[in-house]
Short mmCIF file of C-alpha atoms and ligand atoms in Angstrom, two decimals:
data_model
loop_
_atom_site.label_atom_id
_atom_site.label_comp_id
_atom_site.label_asym_id
_atom_site.label_seq_id
_atom_site.Cartn_x
_atom_site.Cartn_y
_atom_site.Cartn_z
CA MET A 1 -47.22 -31.15 17.78
CA THR A 2 -48.65 -34.63 17.98
CA HIS A 3 -46.54 -37.12 16.05
CA PRO A 4 -48.67 -38.42 13.16
CA ASP A 5 -47.58 -42.06 13.43
CA THR A 6 -47.26 -42.65 17.13
CA GLY A 7 -49.86 -40.28 18.53
CA LEU A 8 -47.24 -39.06 20.99
CA ARG A 9 -47.05 -35.43 21.92
CA ALA A 10 -43.91 -34.19 23.61
CA ASP A 11 -44.62 -31.90 26.57
CA PRO A 12 -43.09 -28.54 25.61
CA GLY A 13 -42.23 -27.87 29.25
CA SER A 14 -40.10 -30.99 29.67
CA PHE A 15 -36.72 -30.85 28.01
CA ARG A 16 -34.21 -29.51 30.49
CA ASP A 17 -33.13 -32.91 31.75
CA PRO A 18 -32.40 -34.99 28.62
CA THR A 19 -32.34 -38.26 30.58
CA ASN A 20 -36.12 -38.22 30.90
CA ARG A 21 -39.00 -36.46 29.17
CA VAL A 22 -42.68 -36.10 29.70
CA PHE A 23 -44.99 -36.80 26.79
CA HIS A 24 -48.72 -37.31 26.27
CA ARG A 25 -50.65 -40.10 24.61
CA ASP A 26 -54.43 -40.42 24.54
CA GLY A 27 -54.80 -38.13 27.50
CA GLU A 28 -52.22 -40.04 29.52
CA VAL A 29 -49.21 -38.34 31.09
CA LEU A 30 -46.12 -40.48 30.44
CA ARG A 31 -42.43 -40.09 31.15
CA GLY A 32 -39.77 -41.75 29.03
CA LEU A 33 -36.51 -42.72 30.74
CA ASP A 34 -33.12 -43.36 29.14
CA ASP A 35 -30.77 -46.08 30.43
CA ARG A 36 -29.39 -44.04 33.27
CA ALA A 37 -32.75 -42.68 34.34
CA THR A 38 -34.14 -46.21 34.19
CA ALA A 39 -31.46 -47.46 36.57
CA ASP A 40 -32.27 -44.57 38.93
CA TRP A 41 -35.99 -45.31 38.67
CA ARG A 42 -35.54 -48.99 39.47
CA ALA A 43 -33.60 -48.09 42.60
CA LEU A 44 -36.19 -45.47 43.51
CA ALA A 45 -39.15 -47.80 42.97
CA GLY A 46 -37.59 -50.29 45.37
CA SER A 47 -36.98 -47.73 48.10
CA GLY A 48 -39.17 -47.37 51.16
CA PHE A 49 -39.06 -43.59 51.33
CA PHE A 50 -40.49 -43.24 47.83
CA ARG A 51 -43.34 -45.63 48.54
CA ALA A 52 -44.11 -43.65 51.69
CA LEU A 53 -44.15 -40.36 49.76
CA LEU A 54 -46.55 -41.87 47.23
CA THR A 55 -48.83 -43.21 49.94
CA GLU A 56 -48.89 -39.87 51.72
CA GLY A 57 -49.81 -38.21 48.43
CA LYS A 58 -46.73 -35.98 48.52
CA VAL A 59 -45.47 -37.25 45.16
CA CYS A 60 -47.78 -37.61 42.18
CA GLY A 61 -49.02 -41.13 41.47
CA THR A 62 -46.53 -43.01 39.30
CA GLU A 63 -46.33 -46.51 37.90
CA GLU A 64 -44.23 -48.20 35.27
CA VAL A 65 -45.95 -49.21 32.04
CA ALA A 66 -44.71 -50.93 28.88
CA ALA A 67 -41.71 -49.06 27.48
CA THR A 68 -42.32 -46.71 24.56
CA PRO A 69 -39.39 -46.65 22.11
CA PRO A 70 -36.86 -45.15 22.05
CA TRP A 71 -37.01 -44.95 25.84
CA SER A 72 -35.68 -47.81 27.99
CA ALA A 73 -38.59 -47.47 30.39
CA THR A 74 -41.83 -45.50 30.58
CA LEU A 75 -43.73 -44.24 33.58
CA ARG A 76 -47.36 -43.19 33.75
CA HIS A 77 -48.23 -40.33 36.06
CA GLU A 78 -51.42 -39.32 37.74
CA ARG A 79 -52.99 -36.46 35.79
CA ILE A 80 -52.86 -33.12 37.58
CA PRO A 81 -56.35 -31.64 37.14
CA PHE A 82 -55.15 -28.16 36.16
CA VAL A 83 -51.52 -27.21 35.60
CA SER A 84 -50.61 -23.88 37.19
CA HIS A 85 -47.41 -21.87 37.44
CA PRO A 86 -45.73 -20.44 40.56
CA TYR A 87 -46.48 -16.87 39.48
CA GLU A 88 -50.16 -17.76 39.75
CA TRP A 89 -49.84 -18.85 43.36
CA SER A 90 -50.34 -16.82 46.50
CA PHE A 91 -47.67 -16.38 49.14
CA GLY A 92 -49.07 -19.17 51.31
CA MET A 93 -49.16 -21.47 48.30
CA LEU A 94 -45.57 -20.75 47.32
CA ARG A 95 -44.49 -21.26 50.92
CA ASP A 96 -46.32 -24.58 51.24
CA ALA A 97 -44.90 -25.67 47.90
CA ALA A 98 -41.39 -24.83 49.16
CA LEU A 99 -41.98 -26.72 52.39
CA LEU A 100 -43.20 -29.77 50.49
CA HIS A 101 -40.13 -29.66 48.26
CA LEU A 102 -37.88 -29.59 51.32
CA ASP A 103 -39.90 -32.34 52.97
CA VAL A 104 -39.53 -34.55 49.90
CA LEU A 105 -35.82 -33.77 49.71
CA ARG A 106 -35.31 -34.61 53.38
CA ALA A 107 -37.09 -37.93 52.97
CA ALA A 108 -34.94 -38.64 49.91
CA LEU A 109 -31.71 -37.81 51.74
CA ASP A 110 -32.69 -40.16 54.57
CA GLY A 111 -33.31 -42.83 51.96
CA GLY A 112 -29.96 -42.33 50.22
CA PHE A 113 -31.38 -40.25 47.36
CA THR A 114 -31.44 -36.60 46.40
CA THR A 115 -33.23 -34.40 43.88
CA LYS A 116 -31.27 -33.14 40.87
CA ASP A 117 -32.96 -29.78 40.96
CA GLY A 118 -34.96 -27.55 43.28
CA SER A 119 -37.36 -25.65 41.13
CA ALA A 120 -40.80 -24.32 42.03
CA TYR A 121 -41.91 -25.95 38.78
CA ASN A 122 -41.36 -29.34 40.45
CA LEU A 123 -44.63 -28.73 42.26
CA GLN A 124 -48.28 -28.70 41.29
CA TRP A 125 -51.60 -28.75 43.12
CA ARG A 126 -54.51 -31.01 43.85
CA GLY A 127 -56.83 -28.29 45.02
CA ALA A 128 -55.27 -26.73 48.10
CA ALA A 129 -52.70 -29.53 48.53
CA PRO A 130 -49.30 -29.31 46.86
CA VAL A 131 -47.81 -32.34 45.15
CA PHE A 132 -44.27 -33.02 43.92
CA ILE A 133 -44.47 -34.02 40.27
CA ASP A 134 -40.89 -34.35 39.04
CA VAL A 135 -40.27 -38.03 39.64
CA GLY A 136 -37.40 -37.82 37.13
CA SER A 137 -35.60 -35.58 39.59
CA PHE A 138 -34.74 -38.32 42.10
CA GLU A 139 -31.31 -39.88 41.86
CA PRO A 140 -29.07 -41.80 44.24
CA LEU A 141 -27.10 -39.54 46.54
CA ARG A 142 -23.36 -39.28 45.96
CA GLU A 143 -21.54 -39.02 49.27
CA GLY A 144 -19.95 -35.67 49.94
CA GLU A 145 -22.04 -33.58 47.55
CA PRO A 146 -24.23 -30.62 48.45
CA TRP A 147 -27.68 -30.24 46.92
CA ALA A 148 -27.46 -29.42 43.21
CA GLY A 149 -30.92 -27.84 43.36
CA TYR A 150 -30.11 -25.25 46.03
CA ARG A 151 -29.52 -22.40 43.60
CA GLN A 152 -32.79 -23.10 41.80
CA PHE A 153 -34.58 -23.37 45.09
CA CYS A 154 -33.29 -19.96 46.10
CA GLN A 155 -34.15 -18.35 42.79
CA THR A 156 -37.66 -19.75 42.32
CA LEU A 157 -38.83 -20.35 45.89
CA LEU A 158 -36.79 -18.84 48.71
CA TYR A 159 -36.10 -15.41 47.20
CA PRO A 160 -39.70 -14.77 46.17
CA LEU A 161 -40.73 -15.69 49.71
CA LEU A 162 -38.12 -13.37 51.21
CA LEU A 163 -39.29 -10.50 49.02
CA GLN A 164 -42.86 -10.89 50.15
CA ALA A 165 -42.31 -11.78 53.79
CA HIS A 166 -39.63 -9.19 54.55
CA LEU A 167 -40.55 -6.35 52.21
CA GLY A 168 -44.18 -6.92 51.30
CA VAL A 169 -43.27 -6.97 47.59
CA ASP A 170 -45.58 -9.19 45.53
CA PHE A 171 -43.37 -11.92 44.09
CA GLN A 172 -45.61 -13.00 41.21
CA PRO A 173 -44.43 -10.48 38.59
CA TRP A 174 -40.80 -11.48 39.25
CA LEU A 175 -41.43 -15.14 38.65
CA ARG A 176 -43.62 -14.49 35.67
CA ALA A 177 -40.99 -12.35 34.00
CA ARG A 178 -38.05 -14.71 34.58
CA VAL A 179 -38.43 -18.40 34.02
CA ASP A 180 -35.33 -19.11 36.12
CA GLY A 181 -36.38 -16.88 38.97
CA ILE A 182 -34.52 -14.08 40.74
CA GLU A 183 -30.70 -13.99 40.76
CA PRO A 184 -28.81 -13.38 44.01
CA ASP A 185 -27.20 -10.37 42.38
CA GLN A 186 -30.64 -8.77 41.87
CA MET A 187 -31.89 -9.82 45.28
CA ARG A 188 -29.07 -8.24 47.23
CA ARG A 189 -30.01 -4.80 45.89
CA PHE A 190 -33.29 -5.00 47.79
CA PHE A 191 -31.58 -5.95 50.99
CA GLY A 192 -28.95 -3.32 51.74
CA GLY A 193 -28.23 -1.70 55.12
CA ALA A 194 -30.03 -3.06 58.15
CA ARG A 195 -32.13 -5.31 55.93
CA ARG A 196 -29.11 -7.56 55.67
CA LEU A 197 -29.98 -8.72 59.15
CA LEU A 198 -33.45 -10.00 58.27
CA PRO A 199 -33.72 -13.78 58.62
CA GLY A 200 -32.03 -15.67 55.82
CA VAL A 201 -30.74 -12.61 54.00
CA LEU A 202 -27.11 -12.48 55.02
CA THR A 203 -26.38 -16.09 54.10
CA HIS A 204 -28.77 -17.07 51.34
CA VAL A 205 -28.65 -13.74 49.53
CA HIS A 206 -25.45 -11.81 50.27
CA LEU A 207 -23.05 -14.61 51.04
CA HIS A 208 -24.53 -16.73 48.27
CA GLY A 209 -24.06 -13.91 45.76
CA ALA A 210 -20.54 -13.19 46.95
CA MET A 211 -19.59 -16.87 46.72
CA GLN A 212 -20.95 -17.00 43.20
CA ARG A 213 -18.89 -14.01 42.17
CA ARG A 214 -15.72 -15.30 43.80
CA ASN A 215 -16.11 -18.78 42.35
CA SER A 216 -17.35 -17.83 38.93
CA ARG A 217 -14.30 -19.40 37.30
CA ALA A 218 -14.24 -22.60 39.32
CA THR A 219 -16.11 -25.47 37.68
CA THR A 220 -18.72 -27.34 39.68
CA THR A 221 -16.76 -30.53 39.06
CA ASP A 222 -13.72 -29.09 40.83
CA VAL A 223 -15.77 -27.59 43.63
CA ARG A 224 -17.61 -30.84 44.22
CA ALA A 225 -14.28 -32.66 44.54
CA GLN A 226 -12.88 -29.97 46.86
CA LEU A 227 -15.95 -30.13 49.10
CA ARG A 228 -15.75 -33.90 49.28
CA ASP A 229 -12.07 -33.74 50.19
CA ALA A 230 -12.81 -31.15 52.84
CA GLY A 231 -15.25 -33.56 54.45
CA TYR A 232 -18.69 -32.46 53.27
CA SER A 233 -21.02 -35.23 54.37
CA ARG A 234 -24.54 -36.51 54.01
CA GLU A 235 -25.26 -35.32 57.56
CA LEU A 236 -24.20 -31.82 56.59
CA ALA A 237 -26.45 -31.91 53.55
CA ALA A 238 -29.34 -32.92 55.79
CA ALA A 239 -28.50 -30.17 58.30
CA THR A 240 -28.49 -27.58 55.53
CA VAL A 241 -31.91 -28.67 54.34
CA ARG A 242 -33.24 -28.55 57.91
CA GLY A 243 -31.85 -25.05 58.24
CA ILE A 244 -33.59 -23.87 55.07
CA GLU A 245 -36.80 -25.48 56.23
CA LYS A 246 -36.64 -23.68 59.56
CA LEU A 247 -36.12 -20.41 57.75
CA VAL A 248 -39.06 -20.96 55.40
CA ARG A 249 -41.29 -21.77 58.37
CA ARG A 250 -40.38 -18.43 59.91
CA LEU A 251 -41.38 -16.57 56.76
CA ASP A 252 -45.04 -16.55 57.47
CA ARG A 253 -46.18 -12.99 57.23
CA PRO A 254 -49.37 -13.17 55.23
CA PRO A 255 -49.66 -10.38 52.67
CA GLY A 256 -51.65 -7.44 53.98
CA GLY A 257 -55.34 -7.01 53.31
CA SER A 258 -56.70 -5.38 50.21
CA HIS A 259 -59.76 -3.41 49.36
CA TRP A 260 -61.34 -6.67 48.26
CA SER A 261 -60.57 -8.69 51.37
CA ASP A 262 -63.70 -7.43 53.01
CA TYR A 263 -65.85 -7.73 49.95
CA GLN A 264 -68.61 -9.88 51.33
CA ARG A 265 -69.30 -7.24 53.95
CA THR A 266 -68.97 -4.23 51.68
CA CYS A 267 -70.38 -5.55 48.42
CA GLY A 268 -73.75 -3.95 48.91
CA TYR A 269 -75.66 -7.17 48.36
CA SER A 270 -78.82 -7.80 50.25
CA ALA A 271 -79.28 -11.22 51.80
CA GLN A 272 -82.12 -11.74 49.34
CA ASP A 273 -79.89 -11.01 46.37
CA ARG A 274 -77.31 -13.40 47.60
CA LEU A 275 -79.78 -16.20 48.13
CA ALA A 276 -81.26 -15.77 44.69
CA LYS A 277 -77.82 -15.68 43.14
CA GLU A 278 -76.62 -18.76 44.99
CA ARG A 279 -79.69 -20.67 43.92
CA PHE A 280 -79.27 -19.59 40.28
CA VAL A 281 -75.62 -20.62 40.20
CA GLU A 282 -76.26 -23.92 41.92
CA GLU A 283 -79.03 -24.83 39.48
CA ALA A 284 -76.93 -23.84 36.49
CA VAL A 285 -73.93 -25.97 37.50
CA ALA A 286 -76.08 -28.88 38.63
CA GLY A 287 -77.74 -28.89 35.22
CA VAL A 288 -74.47 -29.59 33.40
CA ASP A 289 -73.73 -33.23 32.74
CA THR A 290 -70.69 -34.17 34.89
CA PRO A 291 -68.61 -31.05 34.31
CA ALA A 292 -64.90 -31.82 34.70
CA LEU A 293 -63.63 -28.26 35.03
CA ALA A 294 -65.37 -25.14 36.27
CA LEU A 295 -63.80 -21.68 36.26
CA ASP A 296 -64.79 -19.02 38.75
CA LEU A 297 -63.56 -15.66 37.45
CA GLY A 298 -63.15 -12.91 40.04
CA ALA A 299 -63.67 -15.54 42.73
CA ASN A 300 -63.05 -13.33 45.78
CA ASP A 301 -63.74 -15.47 48.87
CA GLY A 302 -64.69 -18.49 46.76
CA ARG A 303 -68.38 -18.59 47.72
CA TYR A 304 -69.41 -19.57 44.20
CA ALA A 305 -66.38 -21.75 43.55
CA ARG A 306 -67.53 -23.83 46.51
CA ILE A 307 -71.02 -24.10 45.10
CA ALA A 308 -69.56 -25.17 41.74
CA ALA A 309 -67.39 -27.76 43.48
CA ARG A 310 -70.52 -29.56 44.66
CA HIS A 311 -71.10 -30.56 41.05
CA ALA A 312 -67.89 -30.11 39.06
CA GLY A 313 -64.87 -32.40 39.22
CA TYR A 314 -62.47 -29.50 39.70
CA VAL A 315 -62.79 -25.76 40.12
CA VAL A 316 -60.19 -23.12 39.32
CA ALA A 317 -60.89 -19.91 41.22
CA VAL A 318 -59.19 -16.96 39.53
CA GLU A 319 -58.77 -13.71 41.42
CA GLN A 320 -56.49 -10.75 40.83
CA GLU A 321 -55.78 -9.72 44.41
CA PRO A 322 -52.92 -11.76 45.90
CA ALA A 323 -54.07 -11.11 49.46
CA VAL A 324 -57.61 -12.26 48.67
CA VAL A 325 -56.31 -15.42 47.02
CA ASP A 326 -54.06 -16.07 49.97
CA ALA A 327 -56.95 -15.83 52.41
CA LEU A 328 -58.99 -18.15 50.19
CA TYR A 329 -56.10 -20.61 49.94
CA ARG A 330 -55.65 -20.72 53.70
CA ALA A 331 -59.35 -21.35 54.20
CA LEU A 332 -59.42 -24.11 51.56
CA ARG A 333 -56.30 -25.70 53.00
CA ALA A 334 -57.84 -25.72 56.48
CA GLU A 335 -60.90 -27.43 55.02
CA GLY A 336 -58.71 -30.04 53.34
CA GLN A 337 -60.19 -29.00 50.00
CA ARG A 338 -58.72 -31.01 47.11
CA ARG A 339 -60.98 -29.85 44.30
CA ILE A 340 -60.73 -26.06 44.33
CA LEU A 341 -57.53 -24.45 43.08
CA PRO A 342 -57.21 -20.73 43.85
CA LEU A 343 -55.02 -18.75 41.45
CA VAL A 344 -53.72 -15.18 41.35
CA MET A 345 -54.35 -13.71 37.94
CA ASP A 346 -55.57 -10.47 36.42
CA LEU A 347 -58.14 -11.36 33.78
CA ALA A 348 -57.15 -8.23 31.89
CA ASP A 349 -53.55 -9.46 31.83
CA PRO A 350 -53.69 -13.27 31.96
CA SER A 351 -50.54 -15.40 32.13
CA PRO A 352 -48.87 -15.42 28.74
CA GLY A 353 -46.82 -18.33 27.47
CA GLY A 354 -43.31 -18.31 28.95
CA GLY A 355 -39.90 -19.90 28.75
CA TRP A 356 -38.39 -21.31 25.57
CA ARG A 357 -40.36 -20.17 22.51
CA GLY A 358 -43.09 -19.03 24.83
CA VAL A 359 -44.47 -22.56 25.13
CA GLU A 360 -42.38 -24.07 27.91
CA ARG A 361 -44.90 -22.62 30.36
CA ALA A 362 -48.29 -22.61 28.68
CA GLY A 363 -50.35 -19.43 28.84
CA PHE A 364 -53.61 -19.43 30.72
CA ALA A 365 -55.86 -19.54 27.64
CA ASP A 366 -53.98 -22.57 26.28
CA ARG A 367 -54.55 -24.49 29.50
CA THR A 368 -58.18 -23.66 29.90
CA ARG A 369 -61.17 -25.37 28.32
CA ALA A 370 -63.77 -25.25 31.03
CA ASP A 371 -67.14 -26.96 31.08
CA VAL A 372 -68.54 -24.23 33.30
CA VAL A 373 -67.48 -20.57 33.38
CA LEU A 374 -68.72 -18.38 36.22
CA ALA A 375 -68.30 -14.63 35.73
CA LEU A 376 -70.19 -13.14 38.63
CA ALA A 377 -70.03 -9.41 39.26
CA VAL A 378 -66.79 -9.15 37.32
CA VAL A 379 -67.81 -8.00 33.83
CA HIS A 380 -68.17 -4.39 35.00
CA HIS A 381 -64.63 -4.45 36.37
CA LEU A 382 -63.30 -5.38 32.96
CA ALA A 383 -65.64 -3.28 30.84
CA ILE A 384 -65.64 -0.12 32.95
CA GLY A 385 -62.64 -0.50 35.25
CA ARG A 386 -60.28 -1.66 32.51
CA ASN A 387 -61.94 -0.18 29.41
CA VAL A 388 -62.21 -3.56 27.67
CA PRO A 389 -64.95 -3.35 25.00
CA LEU A 390 -68.01 -5.24 26.19
CA ALA A 391 -67.97 -7.42 23.04
CA ALA A 392 -64.37 -8.43 23.79
CA VAL A 393 -65.28 -9.33 27.37
CA VAL A 394 -68.11 -11.57 26.17
CA ASP A 395 -65.79 -13.15 23.58
CA GLN A 396 -63.18 -13.92 26.19
CA LEU A 397 -65.69 -15.51 28.57
CA ALA A 398 -66.94 -17.73 25.76
CA ASN A 399 -63.40 -18.59 24.62
CA LEU A 400 -62.47 -19.92 28.06
CA GLY A 401 -65.25 -22.49 27.79
CA ALA A 402 -65.25 -25.59 25.62
CA PRO A 403 -67.95 -25.66 22.94
CA GLY A 404 -71.18 -26.43 24.74
CA ALA A 405 -69.89 -25.15 28.06
CA ALA A 406 -72.24 -23.44 30.48
CA LEU A 407 -71.57 -19.74 30.98
CA VAL A 408 -73.07 -18.14 34.07
CA VAL A 409 -72.61 -14.41 34.00
CA GLU A 410 -73.91 -11.56 36.09
CA PHE A 411 -74.43 -8.22 34.43
CA VAL A 412 -74.33 -5.28 36.80
CA HIS A 413 -76.50 -2.51 35.35
CA PRO A 414 -75.00 0.96 34.95
CA GLU A 415 -77.47 2.19 37.60
CA ASP A 416 -76.14 -0.23 40.23
CA PRO A 417 -74.23 1.54 43.03
CA MET A 418 -71.06 -0.52 42.37
CA ALA A 419 -71.14 0.18 38.62
CA ARG A 420 -71.85 3.84 39.32
CA ARG A 421 -68.82 4.02 41.52
CA LEU A 422 -66.63 2.66 38.72
CA LEU A 423 -68.24 4.93 36.15
CA ALA A 424 -67.63 7.95 38.37
CA ASN A 425 -63.89 7.50 37.79
CA LYS A 426 -64.28 7.82 34.03
CA PRO A 427 -65.43 10.72 31.86
CA ASP A 428 -69.20 10.97 31.43
CA GLY A 429 -70.58 9.00 28.51
CA LEU A 430 -67.37 7.07 27.85
CA PHE A 431 -69.18 3.73 27.75
CA PRO A 432 -72.49 4.33 25.97
CA ASP A 433 -72.68 0.59 25.15
CA TYR A 434 -72.47 -0.52 28.72
CA ARG A 435 -76.16 -1.34 28.90
CA ARG A 436 -78.14 -4.41 29.68
CA ASP A 437 -79.74 -4.71 26.22
CA ALA A 438 -76.38 -4.33 24.48
CA PHE A 439 -74.82 -6.94 26.72
CA GLU A 440 -77.62 -9.36 26.10
CA ARG A 441 -77.31 -8.91 22.34
CA LEU A 442 -73.58 -9.58 22.46
CA LEU A 443 -74.08 -12.63 24.64
CA ALA A 444 -76.73 -14.00 22.31
CA ALA A 445 -74.36 -13.61 19.35
CA ARG A 446 -71.79 -15.94 20.96
CA CYS A 447 -74.00 -18.19 23.07
CA ARG A 448 -77.48 -19.53 23.42
CA ILE A 449 -79.12 -17.87 26.42
CA ILE A 450 -81.24 -20.42 28.23
CA ARG A 451 -82.18 -18.63 31.45
CA ARG A 452 -82.12 -15.18 32.98
CA ALA A 453 -83.06 -13.82 36.37
CA GLU A 454 -83.26 -10.35 37.87
CA LEU A 455 -81.85 -10.11 41.35
CA PRO A 456 -84.29 -8.62 43.89
CA SER A 457 -82.29 -5.37 44.10
CA GLY A 458 -83.31 -4.75 40.48
CA THR A 459 -79.90 -3.61 39.26
CA ARG A 460 -78.30 -6.94 38.41
CA THR A 461 -79.19 -9.66 35.93
CA LEU A 462 -77.98 -13.23 35.89
CA TYR A 463 -77.68 -15.20 32.66
CA GLN A 464 -77.13 -18.83 31.97
CA ALA A 465 -75.96 -19.52 28.44
CA VAL A 466 -74.46 -22.31 26.37
CA VAL A 467 -71.23 -21.44 24.60
CA GLY A 468 -71.53 -21.59 20.83
CA GLY A 469 -75.04 -23.05 21.16
CA MET B 1 -17.59 -38.31 36.33
CA HIS B 2 -21.32 -38.17 36.91
CA LEU B 3 -22.35 -34.61 36.19
CA ALA B 4 -25.71 -33.07 36.93
CA TYR B 5 -27.83 -31.76 34.04
CA LEU B 6 -28.27 -28.56 35.96
CA ASP B 7 -25.45 -26.13 36.56
CA ALA B 8 -25.56 -26.16 40.33
CA GLY B 9 -23.29 -23.09 40.49
CA SER B 10 -19.90 -23.37 42.20
CA GLY B 11 -20.65 -20.63 44.70
CA SER B 12 -24.06 -22.12 45.39
CA LEU B 13 -22.42 -25.41 46.34
CA ILE B 14 -19.91 -23.85 48.70
CA VAL B 15 -22.37 -21.58 50.44
CA GLN B 16 -24.36 -24.64 51.45
CA ALA B 17 -21.46 -25.73 53.58
CA VAL B 18 -21.36 -22.33 55.22
CA VAL B 19 -25.06 -22.36 56.12
CA GLY B 20 -24.75 -25.88 57.54
CA GLY B 21 -23.81 -24.74 61.04
CA VAL B 22 -20.43 -25.07 62.74
CA ALA B 23 -19.51 -28.35 61.07
CA GLY B 24 -20.36 -26.89 57.68
CA ALA B 25 -18.34 -23.76 58.30
CA ALA B 26 -15.40 -25.99 59.21
CA VAL B 27 -15.71 -27.75 55.86
CA ALA B 28 -15.80 -24.41 54.04
CA ALA B 29 -12.77 -23.19 55.99
CA LYS B 30 -10.89 -26.36 55.16
CA LEU B 31 -11.72 -25.96 51.48
CA TYR B 32 -10.43 -22.41 51.43
CA TRP B 33 -7.35 -23.34 53.42
CA ARG B 34 -6.48 -26.06 50.96
CA ARG B 35 -6.96 -23.70 48.05
CA LEU B 36 -4.61 -21.24 49.73
CA VAL B 37 -1.97 -23.87 50.41
CA ALA B 38 -2.25 -25.14 46.86
CA ARG B 39 -1.68 -21.62 45.55
CA PHE B 40 1.50 -21.18 47.60
CA ARG B 41 2.78 -24.56 46.53
CA ARG B 42 2.24 -23.65 42.92
CA GLN B 43 3.80 -20.25 43.11
CA PRO B 44 7.54 -21.06 42.94
CA THR B 45 7.06 -23.15 39.81
CA ASP B 46 4.76 -20.52 38.33
CA GLN B 47 7.41 -17.84 38.70
CA ARG B 48 10.22 -19.65 37.04
C1 SAM C 1 -67.62 -7.64 42.87
S1 SAM C 1 -66.47 -8.93 43.31
C2 SAM C 1 -67.40 -10.41 42.89
C3 SAM C 1 -66.98 -11.62 43.68
C4 SAM C 1 -67.78 -12.89 43.37
N1 SAM C 1 -67.55 -13.35 42.01
C5 SAM C 1 -69.25 -12.64 43.61
O1 SAM C 1 -69.98 -12.61 42.64
O2 SAM C 1 -69.65 -12.47 44.77
C6 SAM C 1 -65.32 -8.79 42.05
C7 SAM C 1 -64.09 -9.64 42.28
O3 SAM C 1 -63.40 -9.72 41.05
C8 SAM C 1 -62.06 -9.43 41.24
N2 SAM C 1 -61.57 -8.82 40.01
C9 SAM C 1 -61.82 -7.59 39.54
N3 SAM C 1 -61.17 -7.38 38.40
C10 SAM C 1 -60.48 -8.51 38.14
C11 SAM C 1 -59.60 -8.88 37.11
N4 SAM C 1 -59.27 -8.05 36.13
N5 SAM C 1 -59.06 -10.12 37.15
C12 SAM C 1 -59.38 -10.97 38.15
N6 SAM C 1 -60.19 -10.65 39.15
C13 SAM C 1 -60.74 -9.43 39.15
C14 SAM C 1 -62.02 -8.48 42.41
O4 SAM C 1 -60.74 -8.51 43.03
C15 SAM C 1 -63.13 -9.03 43.28
O5 SAM C 1 -62.68 -10.00 44.17
#
């Protein structure tokens, strides 16, 4: 969708607020502002709170550049290394994203500003650190008005957190299925009876829903005026935000463990195997010339993502188990890791495109052109566990890499105890092609194999290959 | 009138007063009281 004359490409995810739009030019992330947004930006750029947020890294780097017509002003933003969506985050990630949003809002309110919206999509990640990206969302505060973004905040941040913290329901499918998040009217059905008394539920879910129903015919213009007349103040707005923040801090029940949480203890690897594998992976990644993006598929506790991060600019660690990702996120956050992004995703059901025309939120494949793809002890899960034809698995691994990318893949032989366990759940002889020689042939058809190694246990083979080579 | 691009939701605006502690609840009460008074004031003319 690049414009032939100007080289500008409108960002398909940026259209909801017509006063400012994100577009791309020569790999730069730019934001065009109309007259009104320009006035807001000038005020914002001169404010102390905004400079402090930038310095603290809470808001993505932003500077004004020469205006691109037809916009009155143009901003250039720091590039986020890998764009992710809230339904790919773990509970801890969504919670930290929510806390950052509230933190940014509180700073804005203190500085006489507010944010126009409150969406989870206002946030992105630099590794395990959230960052507020929607600089177009700041506007001067109008005295006497509550936060316009509260409803969005509830639907895309608070409600998903309540579902997980109070009921143990994974929130990701809800956010993935509904671009605007969960409505109060749906939420309240989860929280009947005594559950009404769980923190935050009575007010933010039931009362909120009831107020919406009772005021469905009142316009927001009228209600804003009524609230102002009744004495709603800036202090009240700040108190409300503090209250929500206190609630979100209380919602810290990490999701329960999963079968995979204990993988490193139960994986059946010998120490020798692990050492050989670590060395192989390290050498493979180190051999790539300044890889910008590495993917670790089936990342589990991130052991190999960390090895990749020694050499790659950025690593995306994909793992299907939300609890495993959450544990990884918490560990990375504690380490202050800024170059490994953990994501919840099932490789057999990767994020599709979502929102308007299915492009507002880009699907995983459209966002991913990695320079290194690690697929370690995961092929058997797809080929045996999920019945994906081996050729299709190999194709997909190659497709996630840019041409010339390094693919590091571990093939678990059908005789390996872990593969045998998966095979035991399927009828005998269902996967006659799940063999080492067949795998190698398929890999060679898509890639150039440059190195292979047998692990000491004798039932696993590592390959290093060049995509399309 | 400066309107937001996002429909903030009328109920979502009011409920924020209610969750804002005692002072907020007072604002919400005042809003409802005024609505009630306005309705009674209107009624005689409405019924003509
Ligand atoms: C055998 S472990 C391998 C972990 C690590 N890559 C290693 O080599 O030590 C397999 C991991 O892949 C994850 N996994 C299995 N199927 C998956 C899928 N369809 N999508 C994403 N992750 C998956 C599991 O949850 C588990 O953490």
